[in-house]
Short mmCIF file of C-alpha atoms in Angstrom, two decimals:
data_model
loop_
_atom_site.label_atom_id
_atom_site.label_comp_id
_atom_site.label_asym_id
_atom_site.label_seq_id
_atom_site.Cartn_x
_atom_site.Cartn_y
_atom_site.Cartn_z
CA MET A 169 4.13 -85.09 23.03
CA LYS A 170 7.14 -84.24 25.13
CA ARG A 171 8.65 -87.63 24.38
CA VAL A 172 8.23 -87.07 20.62
CA ILE A 173 9.80 -83.64 20.85
CA LYS A 174 12.76 -84.98 22.83
CA THR A 175 13.15 -87.82 20.33
CA HIS A 176 13.04 -85.50 17.30
CA LEU A 177 14.48 -82.39 18.98
CA ARG A 178 16.78 -81.57 16.07
CA ASP A 179 13.94 -81.77 13.54
CA PHE A 180 11.63 -79.75 15.79
CA ALA A 181 14.27 -77.01 16.20
CA ALA A 182 14.76 -76.86 12.42
CA LEU A 183 11.02 -76.52 11.84
CA ALA A 184 10.75 -73.83 14.55
CA GLY A 185 13.63 -71.90 12.96
CA LEU A 186 12.02 -72.10 9.51
CA ALA A 187 8.74 -70.92 11.01
CA ALA A 188 10.47 -67.97 12.70
CA ILE A 189 12.25 -67.03 9.45
CA GLY A 190 8.96 -67.27 7.56
CA ILE A 191 7.20 -65.07 10.09
CA ALA A 192 10.02 -62.48 9.90
CA ILE A 193 9.92 -62.46 6.09
CA ALA A 194 6.14 -62.18 6.12
CA GLY A 195 6.33 -59.32 8.62
CA TYR A 196 8.92 -57.49 6.47
CA ILE A 197 6.81 -57.92 3.32
CA LEU A 198 3.63 -56.84 5.07
CA SER A 199 5.35 -53.81 6.63
CA ASN A 200 6.54 -52.67 3.19
CA GLN A 201 3.03 -53.26 1.88
CA ARG A 202 1.79 -50.90 4.63
CA LEU A 203 -0.25 -53.55 6.39
CA THR A 204 -2.62 -51.77 8.70
CA VAL A 205 -3.32 -53.59 11.91
CA PRO A 206 -6.66 -52.70 13.56
CA SER A 207 -6.50 -50.42 16.57
CA TRP A 208 -7.84 -53.13 18.88
CA VAL A 209 -4.61 -55.15 18.44
CA PRO A 210 -2.44 -54.16 21.41
CA GLY A 211 1.02 -52.75 20.78
CA VAL A 212 1.00 -52.72 16.94
CA GLY A 213 -2.54 -51.59 16.18
CA SER A 214 -3.07 -48.16 14.57
CA GLU A 215 -6.13 -45.96 14.22
CA LEU A 216 -7.03 -44.88 10.68
CA TYR A 217 -9.14 -42.10 9.19
CA GLU A 218 -11.22 -43.36 6.24
CA VAL A 219 -12.83 -41.34 3.45
CA GLU A 220 -14.70 -42.79 0.46
CA ALA A 221 -13.77 -41.01 -2.79
CA GLU A 222 -15.94 -41.34 -5.89
CA PHE A 223 -14.13 -41.75 -9.24
CA SER A 224 -15.60 -42.05 -12.71
CA ASN A 225 -12.90 -44.66 -13.47
CA ALA A 226 -10.75 -46.73 -11.11
CA GLN A 227 -8.62 -48.52 -13.68
CA ALA A 228 -5.66 -50.50 -12.22
CA VAL A 229 -6.72 -49.69 -8.64
CA PHE A 230 -6.87 -52.72 -6.32
CA GLY A 231 -7.83 -52.70 -2.69
CA GLY A 232 -5.55 -54.06 0.00
CA GLN A 233 -2.35 -54.06 -2.10
CA GLY A 234 -0.73 -51.05 -0.42
CA GLN A 235 -1.23 -48.62 -3.27
CA PRO A 236 -0.30 -45.29 -1.61
CA VAL A 237 -2.30 -42.18 -0.84
CA GLU A 238 -0.05 -39.09 -0.88
CA ILE A 239 -0.35 -35.48 0.25
CA ALA A 240 2.28 -33.10 -1.15
CA GLY A 241 4.33 -36.11 -2.31
CA VAL A 242 4.41 -37.72 1.17
CA GLN A 243 2.68 -41.06 1.69
CA VAL A 244 0.02 -40.66 4.37
CA GLY A 245 -2.05 -43.78 3.83
CA SER A 246 -3.11 -46.46 1.40
CA ILE A 247 -6.01 -47.47 -0.81
CA GLY A 248 -8.53 -49.75 0.88
CA ASP A 249 -11.62 -51.32 -0.64
CA VAL A 250 -12.72 -50.56 -4.22
CA THR A 251 -16.42 -51.03 -5.05
CA TYR A 252 -18.74 -50.18 -7.91
CA GLU A 253 -22.08 -48.44 -7.43
CA ASP A 254 -24.37 -46.36 -9.70
CA GLY A 255 -21.76 -46.17 -12.46
CA LEU A 256 -19.06 -44.80 -10.16
CA ALA A 257 -16.04 -46.40 -8.50
CA HIS A 258 -15.99 -45.94 -4.72
CA VAL A 259 -12.38 -46.01 -3.46
CA THR A 260 -11.73 -46.07 0.28
CA LEU A 261 -8.80 -43.86 1.31
CA ARG A 262 -7.20 -45.02 4.55
CA ILE A 263 -5.22 -42.11 6.00
CA ASP A 264 -3.10 -42.10 9.15
CA LYS A 265 -4.85 -40.40 12.03
CA GLU A 266 -2.06 -37.87 12.56
CA ASP A 267 -2.48 -36.66 8.93
CA ALA A 268 -6.26 -36.32 9.21
CA PRO A 269 -8.63 -34.72 8.43
CA ILE A 270 -9.20 -33.61 4.87
CA TYR A 271 -11.78 -30.93 4.10
CA ARG A 272 -14.90 -30.67 1.94
CA ASN A 273 -13.12 -28.72 -0.81
CA ALA A 274 -10.34 -31.32 -1.04
CA THR A 275 -9.40 -32.85 -4.42
CA ALA A 276 -8.12 -36.33 -5.26
CA LEU A 277 -6.10 -37.03 -8.42
CA MET A 278 -5.36 -40.57 -9.60
CA ARG A 279 -2.02 -40.94 -11.39
CA PRO A 280 0.32 -43.86 -12.31
CA LYS A 281 3.73 -43.96 -10.64
CA THR A 282 5.27 -46.28 -13.24
CA PRO A 283 4.56 -47.20 -16.88
CA LEU A 284 3.01 -50.43 -15.54
CA ASN A 285 0.13 -48.40 -14.06
CA ASP A 286 1.11 -48.72 -10.41
CA MET A 287 -1.49 -46.27 -9.20
CA THR A 288 -1.29 -43.62 -6.50
CA ILE A 289 -3.84 -41.04 -5.40
CA GLU A 290 -2.60 -37.49 -4.84
CA VAL A 291 -4.81 -35.64 -2.34
CA ASP A 292 -5.01 -31.89 -1.83
CA PRO A 293 -6.52 -31.65 1.68
CA GLY A 294 -8.33 -28.33 1.01
CA THR A 295 -8.81 -25.49 3.49
CA ARG A 296 -9.96 -25.50 7.08
CA SER A 297 -12.69 -22.91 6.41
CA ALA A 298 -14.60 -25.40 4.22
CA GLY A 299 -15.14 -27.77 7.13
CA ALA A 300 -13.68 -31.26 7.76
CA ILE A 301 -15.07 -34.47 6.22
CA PRO A 302 -16.05 -36.76 9.10
CA ASP A 303 -14.49 -40.20 9.52
CA GLY A 304 -16.34 -42.49 7.09
CA GLY A 305 -17.55 -39.54 4.98
CA SER A 306 -17.33 -39.27 1.20
CA LEU A 307 -15.69 -37.02 -1.41
CA SER A 308 -17.93 -36.49 -4.46
CA VAL A 309 -16.90 -37.19 -8.04
CA ALA A 310 -16.83 -33.40 -8.68
CA HIS A 311 -13.66 -33.24 -6.54
CA THR A 312 -11.84 -36.22 -8.11
CA ALA A 313 -10.07 -36.89 -11.41
CA PRO A 314 -9.23 -40.39 -12.74
CA ASN A 315 -6.22 -41.43 -14.76
CA VAL A 316 -6.59 -40.60 -18.46
CA ASN A 317 -5.06 -42.95 -21.07
CA TRP A 318 -3.68 -41.84 -24.41
CA ASP A 319 -6.36 -43.69 -26.33
CA GLU A 320 -9.04 -41.76 -24.44
CA ILE A 321 -7.38 -38.47 -25.45
CA LEU A 322 -7.21 -39.55 -29.08
CA SER A 323 -10.77 -40.87 -29.04
CA ALA A 324 -12.00 -37.39 -28.10
CA LEU A 325 -10.65 -36.09 -31.43
CA ASP A 326 -12.53 -36.43 -34.68
CA THR A 327 -10.97 -38.03 -37.78
CA ASP A 328 -9.62 -34.80 -39.25
CA SER A 329 -8.09 -33.76 -35.92
CA ARG A 330 -6.35 -37.13 -35.54
CA VAL A 331 -4.97 -36.83 -39.10
CA TYR A 332 -3.74 -33.27 -38.39
CA LEU A 333 -2.17 -34.41 -35.11
CA ALA A 334 -0.39 -37.30 -36.84
CA THR A 335 0.86 -34.92 -39.55
CA LEU A 336 2.06 -32.46 -36.87
CA LEU A 337 3.94 -35.16 -34.96
CA THR A 338 5.49 -36.53 -38.17
CA ALA A 339 6.59 -33.10 -39.38
CA GLY A 340 7.85 -32.26 -35.90
CA GLY A 341 9.91 -35.45 -35.79
CA GLU A 342 11.42 -34.71 -39.20
CA ALA A 343 12.15 -31.10 -38.20
CA LEU A 344 13.75 -32.06 -34.90
CA ASN A 345 15.91 -34.63 -36.71
CA ASP A 346 18.06 -31.69 -37.82
CA PRO A 347 20.85 -31.08 -35.19
CA ALA A 348 20.18 -27.33 -35.29
CA ALA A 349 16.44 -27.76 -34.81
CA PRO A 350 16.43 -28.10 -30.97
CA VAL A 351 18.44 -24.90 -30.63
CA ALA A 352 16.05 -23.00 -32.91
CA LEU A 353 13.05 -24.49 -31.10
CA ARG A 354 14.50 -23.50 -27.74
CA GLN A 355 15.07 -19.95 -28.96
CA ALA A 356 11.53 -19.81 -30.33
CA LEU A 357 10.13 -21.00 -27.01
CA LYS A 358 12.19 -18.34 -25.21
CA ARG A 359 10.66 -15.70 -27.49
CA LEU A 360 7.21 -17.00 -26.58
CA GLU A 361 7.91 -16.67 -22.85
CA PRO A 362 6.61 -13.05 -22.52
CA THR A 363 3.49 -13.98 -24.48
CA ALA A 364 2.89 -17.03 -22.30
CA ARG A 365 3.44 -14.96 -19.14
CA ASP A 366 0.99 -12.27 -20.26
CA THR A 367 -1.51 -14.93 -21.35
CA GLU A 368 -1.26 -16.56 -17.93
CA ARG A 369 -1.86 -13.21 -16.25
CA ILE A 370 -4.89 -12.52 -18.48
CA THR A 371 -6.27 -16.00 -17.84
CA ARG A 372 -5.81 -15.59 -14.09
CA LEU A 373 -7.62 -12.25 -14.15
CA LEU A 374 -10.42 -13.70 -16.27
CA ALA A 375 -10.76 -16.61 -13.86
CA ARG A 376 -11.49 -14.12 -11.09
CA ARG A 377 -14.40 -12.66 -13.00
CA PRO A 378 -16.72 -15.56 -13.86
CA ARG A 379 -19.82 -13.53 -13.04
CA ARG A 380 -18.80 -10.71 -15.36
CA LEU A 381 -17.95 -13.18 -18.11
CA ARG A 382 -21.36 -14.81 -17.74
CA ARG A 383 -22.98 -11.39 -17.94
CA LEU A 384 -20.84 -10.51 -20.99
CA VAL A 385 -21.83 -13.72 -22.77
CA HIS A 386 -25.49 -13.13 -21.85
CA ASN A 387 -25.34 -9.55 -23.12
CA LEU A 388 -23.64 -10.69 -26.34
CA SER A 389 -26.41 -13.25 -26.78
CA LEU A 390 -29.06 -10.56 -26.32
CA LEU A 391 -27.19 -8.25 -28.71
CA THR A 392 -26.89 -10.97 -31.35
CA HIS A 393 -30.55 -11.88 -30.96
CA GLU A 394 -31.57 -8.23 -31.27
CA ILE A 395 -29.35 -7.75 -34.35
CA GLY A 396 -31.01 -10.81 -35.88
CA ARG A 397 -34.39 -9.14 -35.44
CA ARG A 398 -33.14 -5.90 -37.04
CA ASP A 399 -32.23 -7.25 -40.47
CA ARG A 400 -33.91 -4.33 -42.21
CA GLN A 401 -31.96 -1.79 -40.19
CA LEU A 402 -28.77 -3.75 -40.92
CA THR A 403 -29.61 -3.59 -44.62
CA ASP A 404 -30.04 0.17 -44.34
CA LEU A 405 -26.74 0.36 -42.44
CA VAL A 406 -24.94 -1.56 -45.20
CA ASP A 407 -26.52 0.63 -47.88
CA GLY A 408 -25.52 3.78 -45.99
CA THR A 409 -22.00 2.45 -45.52
CA ASP A 410 -21.81 1.68 -49.24
CA ALA A 411 -22.92 5.22 -50.06
CA THR A 412 -20.36 6.60 -47.60
CA PHE A 413 -17.53 4.62 -49.14
CA GLY A 414 -18.74 5.66 -52.60
CA ALA A 415 -18.56 9.32 -51.59
CA ILE A 416 -15.07 8.73 -50.22
CA ALA A 417 -14.06 7.05 -53.47
CA SER A 418 -15.32 10.04 -55.44
CA GLN A 419 -12.88 12.23 -53.49
CA ASP A 420 -9.81 10.29 -54.55
CA ALA A 421 -8.08 13.41 -55.85
CA ALA A 422 -8.52 15.18 -52.53
CA LEU A 423 -7.37 12.05 -50.69
CA ASP A 424 -4.32 11.85 -52.95
CA ASP A 425 -3.49 15.49 -52.16
CA SER A 426 -3.93 14.76 -48.44
CA LEU A 427 -1.62 11.77 -48.68
CA GLN A 428 1.00 13.86 -50.42
CA GLN A 429 0.93 16.35 -47.55
CA LEU A 430 1.00 13.56 -45.00
CA PRO A 431 4.85 13.11 -44.89
CA SER A 432 5.45 16.77 -43.95
CA THR A 433 2.64 16.55 -41.42
CA LEU A 434 4.18 13.42 -39.93
CA ALA A 435 7.60 15.10 -39.76
CA THR A 436 6.08 18.07 -37.91
CA THR A 437 4.19 15.65 -35.67
CA GLN A 438 7.41 13.76 -34.92
CA THR A 439 9.18 17.00 -33.94
CA THR A 440 6.23 17.94 -31.75
CA LEU A 441 6.19 14.51 -30.14
CA VAL A 442 9.93 14.74 -29.41
CA SER A 443 9.35 18.08 -27.66
CA ALA A 444 6.33 16.60 -25.91
CA GLY A 445 8.53 13.66 -24.84
CA ARG A 446 10.91 16.01 -23.04
CA LEU A 447 7.89 17.66 -21.44
CA ALA A 448 6.55 14.24 -20.41
CA ASP A 449 9.94 13.30 -18.91
CA ARG A 450 9.69 16.29 -16.60
CA LEU A 451 5.93 16.08 -16.17
CA GLY A 452 6.06 12.45 -14.99
CA PRO A 453 8.19 13.03 -11.84
CA THR A 454 6.24 16.24 -11.17
CA ALA A 455 2.93 14.36 -11.36
CA GLU A 456 4.31 11.65 -9.08
CA ARG A 457 5.29 14.25 -6.49
CA LEU A 458 1.81 15.78 -6.78
CA LEU A 459 0.10 12.45 -6.12
CA PRO A 460 0.18 12.83 -2.29
CA VAL A 461 -1.31 16.32 -2.69
CA ALA A 462 -4.03 14.93 -4.97
CA ARG A 463 -4.79 12.12 -2.51
CA ASN A 464 -5.08 14.59 0.38
CA LEU A 465 -7.07 17.11 -1.70
CA ALA A 466 -10.27 15.07 -1.67
CA PRO A 467 -10.45 14.83 2.17
CA ALA A 468 -9.53 18.53 2.37
CA LEU A 469 -12.35 19.48 -0.05
CA ALA A 470 -14.76 17.25 1.85
CA GLY A 471 -13.69 18.92 5.10
CA THR A 472 -14.25 22.43 3.65
CA GLN A 473 -17.80 21.69 2.48
CA PRO A 474 -19.36 22.58 5.88
CA PHE A 475 -17.38 25.86 5.81
CA PHE A 476 -18.70 26.65 2.31
CA ARG A 477 -22.27 25.83 3.40
CA ILE A 478 -21.94 28.30 6.28
CA THR A 479 -20.19 31.06 4.31
CA ALA A 480 -22.32 30.84 1.14
CA PRO A 481 -25.33 32.71 2.70
CA VAL A 482 -22.96 35.35 4.11
CA ILE A 483 -21.35 35.91 0.70
CA ARG A 484 -24.71 35.91 -1.09
CA ASP A 485 -26.75 38.01 1.34
CA GLU A 486 -24.13 40.30 2.90
CA LEU A 487 -20.83 40.52 1.00
CA ARG A 488 -22.36 40.66 -2.50
CA PRO A 489 -24.78 43.57 -1.66
CA PHE A 490 -21.92 45.33 0.16
CA ALA A 491 -19.69 44.94 -2.92
CA VAL A 492 -22.45 46.39 -5.14
CA ASP A 493 -22.98 49.35 -2.82
CA ALA A 494 -19.22 49.93 -2.43
CA GLN A 495 -18.52 50.20 -6.18
CA PRO A 496 -18.98 54.03 -6.40
CA GLY A 497 -16.67 54.54 -3.44
CA VAL A 498 -14.13 52.15 -4.94
CA ARG A 499 -14.08 54.25 -8.12
CA TYR A 500 -13.19 57.36 -6.08
CA LEU A 501 -10.68 55.27 -4.10
CA ALA A 502 -9.01 54.21 -7.35
CA GLN A 503 -8.60 57.89 -8.32
CA ALA A 504 -7.19 58.66 -4.86
CA ALA A 505 -4.79 55.73 -5.12
CA HIS A 506 -3.67 57.05 -8.51
CA ASP A 507 -2.99 60.47 -6.96
CA LEU A 508 -1.11 58.92 -4.02
CA ARG A 509 1.10 56.83 -6.27
CA PRO A 510 3.99 59.42 -6.35
CA ALA A 511 4.12 59.33 -2.53
CA VAL A 512 4.44 55.53 -2.37
CA PRO A 513 8.26 55.39 -2.92
CA ARG A 514 8.84 57.92 -0.13
CA LEU A 515 6.38 56.08 2.12
CA THR A 516 8.25 52.86 1.35
CA ARG A 517 11.57 54.41 2.37
CA ALA A 518 10.02 55.85 5.53
CA THR A 519 8.49 52.48 6.37
CA GLY A 520 11.90 50.93 5.85
CA VAL A 521 13.49 53.35 8.30
CA VAL A 522 10.73 52.69 10.84
CA ASN A 523 11.14 48.97 10.30
CA THR A 524 14.90 49.23 10.88
CA THR A 525 14.31 51.28 14.05
CA LEU A 526 11.78 48.78 15.38
CA ASN A 527 14.13 45.90 14.56
CA ALA A 528 16.92 47.63 16.49
CA LEU A 529 14.58 48.18 19.45
CA ALA A 530 13.34 44.58 19.37
CA HIS A 531 16.81 43.06 18.96
CA ASN A 532 17.87 40.95 21.94
CA PRO A 533 21.59 39.91 21.77
CA ALA A 534 22.05 36.17 22.09
CA GLY A 535 24.68 34.43 24.20
CA GLY A 536 25.31 37.24 26.71
CA ASP A 537 23.96 39.03 29.80
CA ASP A 538 23.04 42.20 27.88
CA GLU A 539 19.36 42.81 27.23
CA GLY A 540 17.72 44.64 24.33
CA TYR A 541 16.15 48.09 24.27
CA LEU A 542 12.66 46.79 24.90
CA PHE A 543 13.82 45.24 28.21
CA TRP A 544 15.22 48.56 29.48
CA LEU A 545 12.25 50.48 28.01
CA ALA A 546 9.95 48.43 30.26
CA TRP A 547 12.16 49.28 33.26
CA GLY A 548 12.17 52.96 32.26
CA ASN A 549 8.35 52.91 32.04
CA HIS A 550 8.20 51.32 35.51
CA ASN A 551 10.63 53.85 37.02
CA GLY A 552 8.76 56.75 35.39
CA ALA A 553 5.45 55.57 36.85
CA SER A 554 7.11 55.17 40.28
CA LEU A 555 8.58 58.67 40.01
CA PHE A 556 5.17 60.37 39.65
CA SER A 557 3.09 57.93 41.70
CA THR A 558 2.94 60.27 44.79
CA GLN A 559 0.97 63.57 44.63
CA ASP A 560 -0.86 66.08 46.77
CA ALA A 561 -3.13 69.05 46.17
CA HIS A 562 -0.41 70.84 44.30
CA GLY A 563 0.17 67.96 41.86
CA PRO A 564 2.59 65.02 41.50
CA ILE A 565 5.56 64.93 43.82
CA ARG A 566 8.70 63.69 42.11
CA ARG A 567 10.63 61.36 44.30
CA GLY A 568 13.96 59.68 43.92
CA ILE A 569 16.93 58.24 45.68
CA VAL A 570 20.01 60.36 46.24
CA MET A 571 23.16 58.40 47.01
CA THR A 572 26.12 60.04 48.72
CA SER A 573 29.09 59.07 50.87
CA CYS A 574 30.10 60.04 54.39
CA THR A 575 32.97 62.09 53.01
CA SER A 576 30.56 64.09 50.82
CA LEU A 577 28.24 64.74 53.81
CA SER A 578 31.14 66.00 55.94
CA LEU A 579 32.35 68.17 53.09
CA LEU A 580 28.78 69.54 52.63
CA GLY A 581 28.67 70.49 56.36
CA ILE A 582 31.98 72.29 56.13
CA ILE A 583 30.89 74.21 53.01
CA ALA A 584 27.50 75.12 54.56
CA ALA A 585 29.27 76.51 57.64
CA THR A 586 31.14 79.02 55.50
CA SER A 587 28.04 80.55 53.87
CA PRO A 588 24.67 81.38 55.47
CA GLN A 589 22.81 80.82 52.20
CA LEU A 590 24.26 77.34 51.76
CA GLN A 591 23.46 76.59 55.39
CA VAL A 592 19.76 77.41 54.70
CA LEU A 593 19.70 75.16 51.60
CA ASN A 594 21.37 72.35 53.56
CA ALA A 595 18.76 72.63 56.27
CA LEU A 596 15.90 72.59 53.72
CA SER A 597 17.27 69.50 51.96
CA ASN A 598 17.22 67.64 55.28
CA THR A 599 20.46 65.81 54.61
CA PRO A 600 21.54 63.29 57.24
CA ASP A 601 23.78 64.44 60.02
CA PRO A 602 27.27 62.95 59.52
CA ALA A 603 27.82 62.84 63.25
CA THR A 604 24.99 60.34 63.71
CA THR A 605 25.14 58.38 60.46
CA CYS A 606 28.87 58.21 59.75
CA PRO A 607 31.84 57.21 61.88
CA PRO A 608 34.11 60.05 63.10
CA LEU A 609 36.64 61.30 60.55
CA THR A 610 40.22 60.49 61.03
CA ALA A 611 42.91 63.13 60.86
CA LYS A 612 43.81 61.87 57.40
CA ALA A 613 40.16 62.16 56.19
CA LYS A 614 39.85 65.68 57.63
CA ALA A 615 43.07 66.73 55.81
CA ALA A 616 41.73 65.31 52.55
CA ALA A 617 38.39 67.15 53.02
CA ALA A 618 40.24 70.42 53.76
CA LYS A 619 42.39 69.92 50.70
CA ASP A 620 39.28 69.33 48.52
CA LEU A 621 37.67 72.42 50.00
CA GLY A 622 40.77 74.48 49.21
CA ARG A 623 40.50 73.44 45.62
#
């Protein structure tokens, strides 16, 4: 073998190069076809998450050809085997492990990517609260939707509907052939935008109330069935209605007179509504400001209920009998109040003067060291109590503090020495001796004292 290779080395190298190129091309093609290598292949193997989805129709879906499986427009896997069982197509969805899992309320929608029916399956993975589908599990046909062809849409219409649809498309084509038609159509569609928006809102609200709609339909069925059983009463109702309308028709003159007065009535109504509009303009903001009060009023009323339960017996058993018994006295009190009415203005002025006086007494100046009258009144009360706090058998003894200077004491001694009566009073007052309590007077102080005494 080695000898043959050495002999035909050039040919062997060419064949090896062609084989390598073929393998590279095959690998490129298979990689673009999303070839999935089993996980047991080392290095290039990948682990997949498989779910079997049931479709009522798997037209143009082929297993193993790399037809993509997408979530939110991103390819996350490919379509595997496609089998048929019990009238349903079972399509295996091979999803990358990092994009797994999908949940039990997931939906799968089959749609063509190109006009040549290159199929793709759009998957909505659902919500985590519904629980994950295990690897190898299945998604029922109730959660899938196949591709729908135009002929299937048209086949669902009866003959008259197909004729009407053809007429509509023909007339639409002729109308849009006019250059101004697209502009008019666009404007018409813009005018329909509020209606479409409100219709969408109504439909969304109705979709939230399936139980109420079922009950409404059931109740309408019962009502219709009951009306069908009451044909005689319906006949009487129609006869009564006919008689009513006949009576109204007989009053055509009165109706004509009413209609003649209707314009003036409408004019008055319009004026009233204009005035009511101005009232509503002011009433609206006022009502909005009162909303917090109204919201808090209910808890406040609920909180006062225990108080009312407690006070109701008191009002019923005590206050009401007291009010009945007090009525004669109240009558006399009313007469007395009538007699006192002339004195009320003078009492008001007197109360004003008292109020001013009390305000002056209670005033405390701010920003200074001075205190108000009430502060010094408290000190005066304290000093007065201290003044009469000592007493004997003869009654309270008033006490106080006499402040004097050494010069005054010396002067008092000199004056007392000149008069025996003053000397007795000085001895009784027990004034301090200046010789023991004060320093000796200087010659200048003695001259000043003598000068004051001479005066």
